[in-house]
CSV table of C-alpha atoms in Angstrom, one decimal:
chain,number,residue,atom,x,y,z
D,1,UNK,CA,0.0,0.0,0.0
D,2,UNK,CA,1.1,3.6,-0.6
D,3,UNK,CA,0.9,4.7,3.0
D,4,UNK,CA,3.5,7.1,4.3
D,5,UNK,CA,5.5,5.9,7.3
D,6,UNK,CA,6.6,8.3,10.1
D,7,UNK,CA,8.1,7.9,13.6
D,8,UNK,CA,6.9,9.0,17.0
D,9,UNK,CA,10.1,9.6,19.1
D,10,UNK,CA,9.2,9.4,22.8
D,11,UNK,CA,12.6,10.8,23.8
D,12,UNK,CA,13.1,7.9,26.2
D,13,UNK,CA,15.6,8.2,29.1
D,14,UNK,CA,16.8,4.7,29.7
D,15,UNK,CA,18.1,3.2,32.9
D,16,UNK,CA,21.4,4.9,33.9
D,17,UNK,CA,20.9,7.6,31.2
D,18,UNK,CA,20.5,11.4,31.4
D,19,UNK,CA,18.3,13.7,29.4
D,20,UNK,CA,21.4,14.6,27.4
D,21,UNK,CA,21.8,10.9,26.4
D,22,UNK,CA,18.2,10.9,25.2
D,23,UNK,CA,18.7,14.0,23.1
D,24,UNK,CA,21.8,12.5,21.5
D,25,UNK,CA,19.9,9.4,20.7
D,26,UNK,CA,17.0,11.5,19.2
D,27,UNK,CA,19.4,13.3,16.9
D,28,UNK,CA,21.0,10.0,15.9
D,29,UNK,CA,17.7,8.4,15.2
D,30,UNK,CA,16.4,11.4,13.2
D,31,UNK,CA,19.6,11.4,11.0
D,32,UNK,CA,19.1,7.7,10.3
D,33,UNK,CA,15.4,8.0,9.7
D,34,UNK,CA,16.1,10.8,7.2
D,35,UNK,CA,18.5,8.5,5.3
D,36,UNK,CA,16.1,5.6,5.5
D,37,UNK,CA,13.3,7.6,3.9
D,38,UNK,CA,10.8,8.1,6.7
D,39,UNK,CA,8.3,11.0,6.1
D,40,UNK,CA,8.4,12.8,9.5
D,41,UNK,CA,9.2,12.5,13.1
D,42,UNK,CA,7.0,13.8,15.9
D,43,UNK,CA,7.8,14.5,19.6
D,44,UNK,CA,5.1,14.7,22.3
D,45,UNK,CA,4.7,17.1,25.2
D,46,UNK,CA,4.9,15.2,28.6
D,47,UNK,CA,5.6,16.7,32.0
D,48,UNK,CA,6.9,15.3,35.3
D,49,UNK,CA,7.8,12.0,33.7
D,50,UNK,CA,11.4,11.0,34.6
D,51,UNK,CA,11.7,8.7,31.6
D,52,UNK,CA,10.6,11.1,28.9
D,53,UNK,CA,12.7,14.1,27.8
D,54,UNK,CA,10.4,15.9,25.4
D,55,UNK,CA,8.7,18.3,27.8
D,56,UNK,CA,10.1,21.4,26.1
D,57,UNK,CA,8.8,20.0,22.7
D,58,UNK,CA,9.6,23.0,20.5
D,59,UNK,CA,13.1,23.3,21.8
D,60,UNK,CA,13.8,19.6,21.1
D,61,UNK,CA,12.3,20.0,17.5
D,62,UNK,CA,14.7,22.9,16.9
D,63,UNK,CA,17.7,21.0,18.2
D,64,UNK,CA,17.0,18.0,15.9
D,65,UNK,CA,16.1,20.2,12.9
D,66,UNK,CA,19.4,22.0,13.1
D,67,UNK,CA,21.2,18.6,12.8
D,68,UNK,CA,19.0,17.2,9.9
D,69,UNK,CA,18.3,18.6,6.5
D,70,UNK,CA,15.1,17.4,4.9
D,71,UNK,CA,12.9,15.2,7.2
D,72,UNK,CA,9.7,16.9,8.5
D,73,UNK,CA,9.7,17.4,12.3
D,74,UNK,CA,6.8,18.4,14.6
D,75,UNK,CA,4.8,18.1,17.7
D,76,UNK,CA,2.7,15.0,18.2
D,77,UNK,CA,1.6,16.9,20.1
D,78,UNK,CA,1.6,20.1,21.9
D,79,UNK,CA,-1.0,20.0,24.7
D,80,UNK,CA,-2.6,23.3,23.8
D,81,UNK,CA,-4.6,23.9,27.1
D,82,UNK,CA,-1.1,24.1,28.8
D,83,UNK,CA,-0.3,27.3,26.8
D,84,UNK,CA,-1.6,30.4,25.3
D,85,UNK,CA,-2.2,30.1,21.5
D,86,UNK,CA,-0.1,33.2,20.9
D,87,UNK,CA,3.0,31.6,22.6
D,88,UNK,CA,2.7,28.4,20.5
D,89,UNK,CA,2.2,30.5,17.4
D,90,UNK,CA,5.4,32.3,18.1
D,91,UNK,CA,7.4,29.2,19.0
D,92,UNK,CA,6.3,27.3,15.9
D,93,UNK,CA,6.4,30.4,13.7
D,94,UNK,CA,10.1,30.7,14.8
D,95,UNK,CA,10.7,27.0,13.9
D,96,UNK,CA,9.1,27.4,10.5
D,97,UNK,CA,11.1,30.6,9.8
D,98,UNK,CA,14.3,28.8,10.7
D,99,UNK,CA,13.5,25.5,9.0
D,100,UNK,CA,11.0,26.4,6.2
D,101,UNK,CA,8.7,23.6,4.9
D,102,UNK,CA,9.7,21.1,7.6
D,103,UNK,CA,7.6,21.9,10.6
D,104,UNK,CA,4.3,20.3,11.7
D,105,UNK,CA,2.1,21.2,14.7
D,106,UNK,CA,-0.1,18.5,16.2
D,107,UNK,CA,-2.5,19.6,18.9
D,108,UNK,CA,-4.0,17.7,21.8
D,109,UNK,CA,-6.3,18.8,24.7
D,110,UNK,CA,-5.0,16.3,27.4
D,111,UNK,CA,-2.8,17.7,30.1
D,112,UNK,CA,0.2,15.4,29.3
D,113,UNK,CA,0.7,15.1,33.0
D,114,UNK,CA,-1.0,14.3,36.4
D,115,UNK,CA,-3.3,16.6,38.4
D,116,UNK,CA,-0.4,18.0,40.6
D,117,UNK,CA,1.7,18.7,37.5
D,118,UNK,CA,-1.3,20.4,35.9
D,119,UNK,CA,-1.5,22.8,38.8
D,120,UNK,CA,2.3,23.4,38.6
D,121,UNK,CA,1.8,24.3,35.0
D,122,UNK,CA,-0.7,27.0,36.2
D,123,UNK,CA,-3.4,25.2,34.1
D,124,UNK,CA,-7.0,25.7,35.0
D,125,UNK,CA,-9.0,22.4,35.2
D,126,UNK,CA,-11.5,23.9,32.7
D,127,UNK,CA,-8.8,24.8,30.1
D,128,UNK,CA,-9.7,21.9,27.9
D,129,UNK,CA,-13.2,23.3,27.4
D,130,UNK,CA,-11.8,26.1,25.2
D,131,UNK,CA,-9.7,23.8,23.0
D,132,UNK,CA,-11.7,24.3,19.8
D,133,UNK,CA,-11.6,28.1,20.2
D,134,UNK,CA,-7.9,28.0,21.1
D,135,UNK,CA,-7.2,26.0,17.9
D,136,UNK,CA,-9.0,28.6,15.8
D,137,UNK,CA,-7.1,31.4,17.6
D,138,UNK,CA,-3.8,29.7,17.0
D,139,UNK,CA,-4.7,29.0,13.3
D,140,UNK,CA,-5.5,32.7,12.9
D,141,UNK,CA,-2.1,33.8,14.2
D,142,UNK,CA,-0.3,31.4,11.9
D,143,UNK,CA,-2.4,32.4,8.9
D,144,UNK,CA,-1.9,36.2,9.5
D,145,UNK,CA,-5.6,36.6,10.2
D,146,UNK,CA,-5.6,37.2,13.9
D,147,UNK,CA,-8.8,36.7,15.8
D,148,UNK,CA,-7.5,39.1,18.5
D,149,UNK,CA,-7.6,42.7,17.4
D,150,UNK,CA,-4.2,44.3,17.4
D,151,UNK,CA,-2.3,41.2,18.3
D,152,UNK,CA,-0.1,39.3,15.9
D,153,UNK,CA,2.5,36.5,16.2
D,154,UNK,CA,6.0,37.6,15.4
D,155,UNK,CA,7.5,35.2,14.2
D,156,UNK,CA,4.4,33.2,13.1
D,157,UNK,CA,2.4,35.7,11.1
D,158,UNK,CA,1.7,34.2,7.7
D,159,UNK,CA,3.8,31.1,8.2
D,160,UNK,CA,0.8,28.8,7.9
D,161,UNK,CA,2.4,26.0,9.9
D,162,UNK,CA,0.1,23.0,9.1
D,163,UNK,CA,-2.0,21.9,12.1
D,164,UNK,CA,-3.1,18.4,13.0
D,165,UNK,CA,-5.7,17.4,15.6
D,166,UNK,CA,-4.6,14.6,17.8
D,167,UNK,CA,-7.1,12.4,19.7
D,168,UNK,CA,-8.2,9.0,21.0
D,169,UNK,CA,-11.9,9.6,21.1
D,170,UNK,CA,-14.8,10.9,19.0
D,171,UNK,CA,-14.2,14.5,20.2
D,172,UNK,CA,-11.0,14.9,18.2
D,173,UNK,CA,-12.5,13.2,15.1
D,174,UNK,CA,-15.5,15.6,15.2
D,175,UNK,CA,-13.3,18.7,15.7
D,176,UNK,CA,-10.8,17.7,12.9
D,177,UNK,CA,-13.7,17.0,10.5
D,178,UNK,CA,-15.4,20.3,11.3
D,179,UNK,CA,-12.3,22.4,10.9
D,180,UNK,CA,-11.0,20.5,7.9
D,181,UNK,CA,-7.7,19.5,9.5
D,182,UNK,CA,-5.8,16.2,9.4
D,183,UNK,CA,-6.6,13.8,12.2
D,184,UNK,CA,-4.0,11.7,14.1
D,185,UNK,CA,-5.4,8.9,16.2
D,186,UNK,CA,-3.4,7.6,19.2
D,187,UNK,CA,-4.1,3.9,18.5
D,188,UNK,CA,-0.7,2.9,19.7
D,189,UNK,CA,-1.9,3.2,23.3
D,190,UNK,CA,-5.6,4.0,23.2
D,191,UNK,CA,-7.0,1.6,20.6
D,192,UNK,CA,-10.7,1.3,21.5
D,193,UNK,CA,-12.3,4.0,19.4
D,194,UNK,CA,-10.0,3.8,16.3
D,195,UNK,CA,-12.5,2.6,13.7
D,196,UNK,CA,-15.5,4.6,14.9
D,197,UNK,CA,-13.4,7.8,15.1
D,198,UNK,CA,-11.7,7.5,11.7
D,199,UNK,CA,-15.0,6.6,10.0
D,200,UNK,CA,-16.8,9.5,11.5
D,201,UNK,CA,-13.9,11.9,10.5
D,202,UNK,CA,-13.9,10.7,6.9
D,203,UNK,CA,-17.7,10.9,6.6
D,204,UNK,CA,-18.1,14.4,8.2
D,205,UNK,CA,-14.9,16.0,6.8
D,206,UNK,CA,-15.4,19.6,5.5
D,207,UNK,CA,-12.7,20.9,3.2
D,208,UNK,CA,-10.6,23.9,4.4
D,209,UNK,CA,-7.9,26.2,3.2
D,210,UNK,CA,-5.3,23.8,4.6
D,211,UNK,CA,-6.8,20.5,3.4
D,212,UNK,CA,-9.2,19.5,0.6
D,213,UNK,CA,-9.6,15.8,1.4
D,214,UNK,CA,-9.6,14.0,4.8
D,215,UNK,CA,-6.2,12.8,6.0
D,216,UNK,CA,-5.8,10.2,8.7
D,217,UNK,CA,-2.6,9.3,10.7
D,218,UNK,CA,-2.8,6.2,12.9
D,219,UNK,CA,-0.3,5.2,15.6
D,220,UNK,CA,0.9,1.7,15.7
D,221,UNK,CA,3.6,-0.2,17.7
D,222,UNK,CA,6.3,-1.9,15.7
D,223,UNK,CA,9.1,-4.2,16.6
D,224,UNK,CA,10.8,-5.7,13.5
D,225,UNK,CA,13.7,-8.0,14.0
D,226,UNK,CA,15.8,-10.6,12.1
D,227,UNK,CA,13.8,-13.4,13.8
D,228,UNK,CA,10.3,-13.6,15.1
D,229,UNK,CA,11.5,-15.0,18.5
D,230,UNK,CA,13.7,-12.0,19.1
D,231,UNK,CA,11.0,-9.6,18.2
D,232,UNK,CA,8.6,-11.3,20.6
D,233,UNK,CA,11.3,-11.1,23.3
D,234,UNK,CA,11.5,-7.4,22.8
D,235,UNK,CA,7.8,-7.0,23.0
D,236,UNK,CA,7.7,-8.9,26.3
D,237,UNK,CA,10.4,-6.6,27.7
D,238,UNK,CA,8.4,-3.6,26.5
D,239,UNK,CA,5.3,-4.9,28.3
D,240,UNK,CA,7.3,-5.5,31.5
D,241,UNK,CA,8.7,-2.1,31.3
D,242,UNK,CA,5.3,-0.5,30.9
D,243,UNK,CA,3.7,-2.5,33.6
D,244,UNK,CA,6.6,-1.7,36.0
D,245,UNK,CA,6.2,2.0,35.2
D,246,UNK,CA,2.4,2.1,35.5
D,247,UNK,CA,1.6,-0.4,38.2
D,248,UNK,CA,4.6,-0.8,40.5
D,249,UNK,CA,4.0,2.6,42.2
D,250,UNK,CA,7.7,3.4,42.6
D,251,UNK,CA,8.7,-0.1,43.9
D,252,UNK,CA,11.6,-2.0,42.3
D,253,UNK,CA,10.1,-5.4,41.3
D,254,UNK,CA,11.7,-8.6,40.1
D,255,UNK,CA,10.9,-10.0,36.7
D,256,UNK,CA,8.7,-12.6,38.3
D,257,UNK,CA,6.7,-10.0,40.2
D,258,UNK,CA,6.2,-7.9,37.1
D,259,UNK,CA,5.1,-11.0,35.2
D,260,UNK,CA,2.5,-11.6,37.9
D,261,UNK,CA,1.4,-8.0,37.5
D,262,UNK,CA,1.0,-8.5,33.8
D,263,UNK,CA,-1.2,-11.5,34.5
D,264,UNK,CA,-3.5,-9.5,36.9
D,265,UNK,CA,-6.6,-7.6,35.7
D,266,UNK,CA,-4.7,-4.3,35.9
D,267,UNK,CA,-1.8,-5.9,33.9
D,268,UNK,CA,-4.1,-7.2,31.2
D,269,UNK,CA,-5.5,-3.6,30.8
D,270,UNK,CA,-1.9,-2.4,30.3
D,271,UNK,CA,-1.3,-5.1,27.7
D,272,UNK,CA,-4.5,-4.2,25.9
D,273,UNK,CA,-3.1,-0.7,25.3
D,274,UNK,CA,-0.7,-2.3,22.8
D,275,UNK,CA,-3.5,-4.1,20.9
D,276,UNK,CA,-2.2,-2.7,17.6
D,277,UNK,CA,1.3,-4.0,17.4
D,278,UNK,CA,3.3,-5.3,14.4
D,279,UNK,CA,5.9,-7.7,15.8
D,280,UNK,CA,8.1,-10.2,13.9
D,281,UNK,CA,10.3,-10.4,10.9
D,282,UNK,CA,10.2,-7.5,8.3
D,283,UNK,CA,7.8,-9.5,6.1
D,284,UNK,CA,5.5,-10.2,9.0
D,285,UNK,CA,5.5,-6.6,10.1
D,286,UNK,CA,5.0,-5.4,6.5
D,287,UNK,CA,1.9,-7.7,6.1
D,288,UNK,CA,0.5,-6.5,9.5
D,289,UNK,CA,0.9,-2.8,8.6
D,290,UNK,CA,-1.0,-3.3,5.3
D,291,UNK,CA,-3.9,-4.8,7.1
D,292,UNK,CA,-3.8,-2.2,9.9
D,293,UNK,CA,-3.8,0.7,7.5
D,294,UNK,CA,-6.9,-0.6,5.8
D,295,UNK,CA,-8.6,-1.2,9.1
D,296,UNK,CA,-7.7,2.3,10.3
D,297,UNK,CA,-8.5,3.9,7.0
D,298,UNK,CA,-5.1,5.6,7.3
D,299,UNK,CA,-3.2,7.7,4.9
D,300,UNK,CA,-0.1,7.5,7.1
D,301,UNK,CA,1.1,5.4,9.9
D,302,UNK,CA,3.0,6.8,12.9
D,303,UNK,CA,5.4,4.1,14.0
D,304,UNK,CA,6.1,3.8,17.7
D,305,UNK,CA,9.0,1.4,18.5
D,306,UNK,CA,8.2,-0.1,21.9
D,307,UNK,CA,11.6,-1.9,22.0
D,308,UNK,CA,13.3,-0.9,25.3
D,309,UNK,CA,16.8,-1.6,23.9
D,310,UNK,CA,17.9,1.3,21.7
D,311,UNK,CA,19.9,-0.9,19.3
D,312,UNK,CA,16.8,-3.1,18.7
D,313,UNK,CA,14.8,0.1,18.2
D,314,UNK,CA,17.1,1.4,15.5
D,315,UNK,CA,17.4,-2.0,13.9
D,316,UNK,CA,13.6,-2.2,13.8
D,317,UNK,CA,13.3,1.1,12.0
D,318,UNK,CA,16.0,0.1,9.5
D,319,UNK,CA,14.4,-3.3,8.7
D,320,UNK,CA,11.0,-1.7,8.2
D,321,UNK,CA,12.4,1.0,5.9
D,322,UNK,CA,14.1,-1.7,3.9
D,323,UNK,CA,11.1,-4.0,3.5
D,324,UNK,CA,8.8,-1.0,2.6
D,325,UNK,CA,11.3,0.4,0.1
D,326,UNK,CA,11.2,3.8,1.7
D,327,UNK,CA,14.6,4.9,0.5
D,328,UNK,CA,14.2,3.7,-3.1
């Protein structure tokens, strides 16, 4: 299938690593992904998470953009209720001015954090209620058609940075369709509403100045390896890591204890988050992605490599690029 392949980089800080190590790894991966032929790389805004280094998302995008030359880079996404639309317009207008034609701006309405962190961000609990209006205000700044009299984004004015609505429910699908914006569904960790949301989006889509036809991006977990057994081992390690992070409540658990957690009702819920996962040899992954793209009605797949080992992560992306013929 002619479906674009892109990468979501979670800017992971591994055991014994620092944020600086994570940034070095992100640059290395982006340079490789550019050579291998991936379409774009996105980074997500998360806060107060000791294993994720992409909290200052626009700064990280600029750092990577300065050390690559052609691959598109963007936010997947900026949690807009954490910010004023003017601030984000200025940040991404600056990025687009420095790296023209390479910058994307995906927008979400979740906090990207817990309740305490939300308060530390000075975010009002009702901020998400104004998300549709904030998207329109931001769009106005970037288009040079400000909705706030006497206020313009500099840089930002007239840069028309493309916007994407992110979501994992019907709300995002409805908003993206109404505004005529591309829709990115977080099916790599929130799979339940995928088909209903993308179907609704395509059915109700209204053309806009940015987009004439609906455009769907769907997230999918991928671990490609030279053997199926090794890919399955990496998947198990990834599930153990996620369960330890989400369910251990700060305790250091043995492998046996984490496996027991995975077998519990809470653990099965964690495992269900990875429902859409392509795991195996390159040919097996390739076949899975074709089927998933049809199921999701996707124009583009956002690849999330859940492999904990960084070498396996890079090898997975390389194998996938080769079997899909991305660089040819």
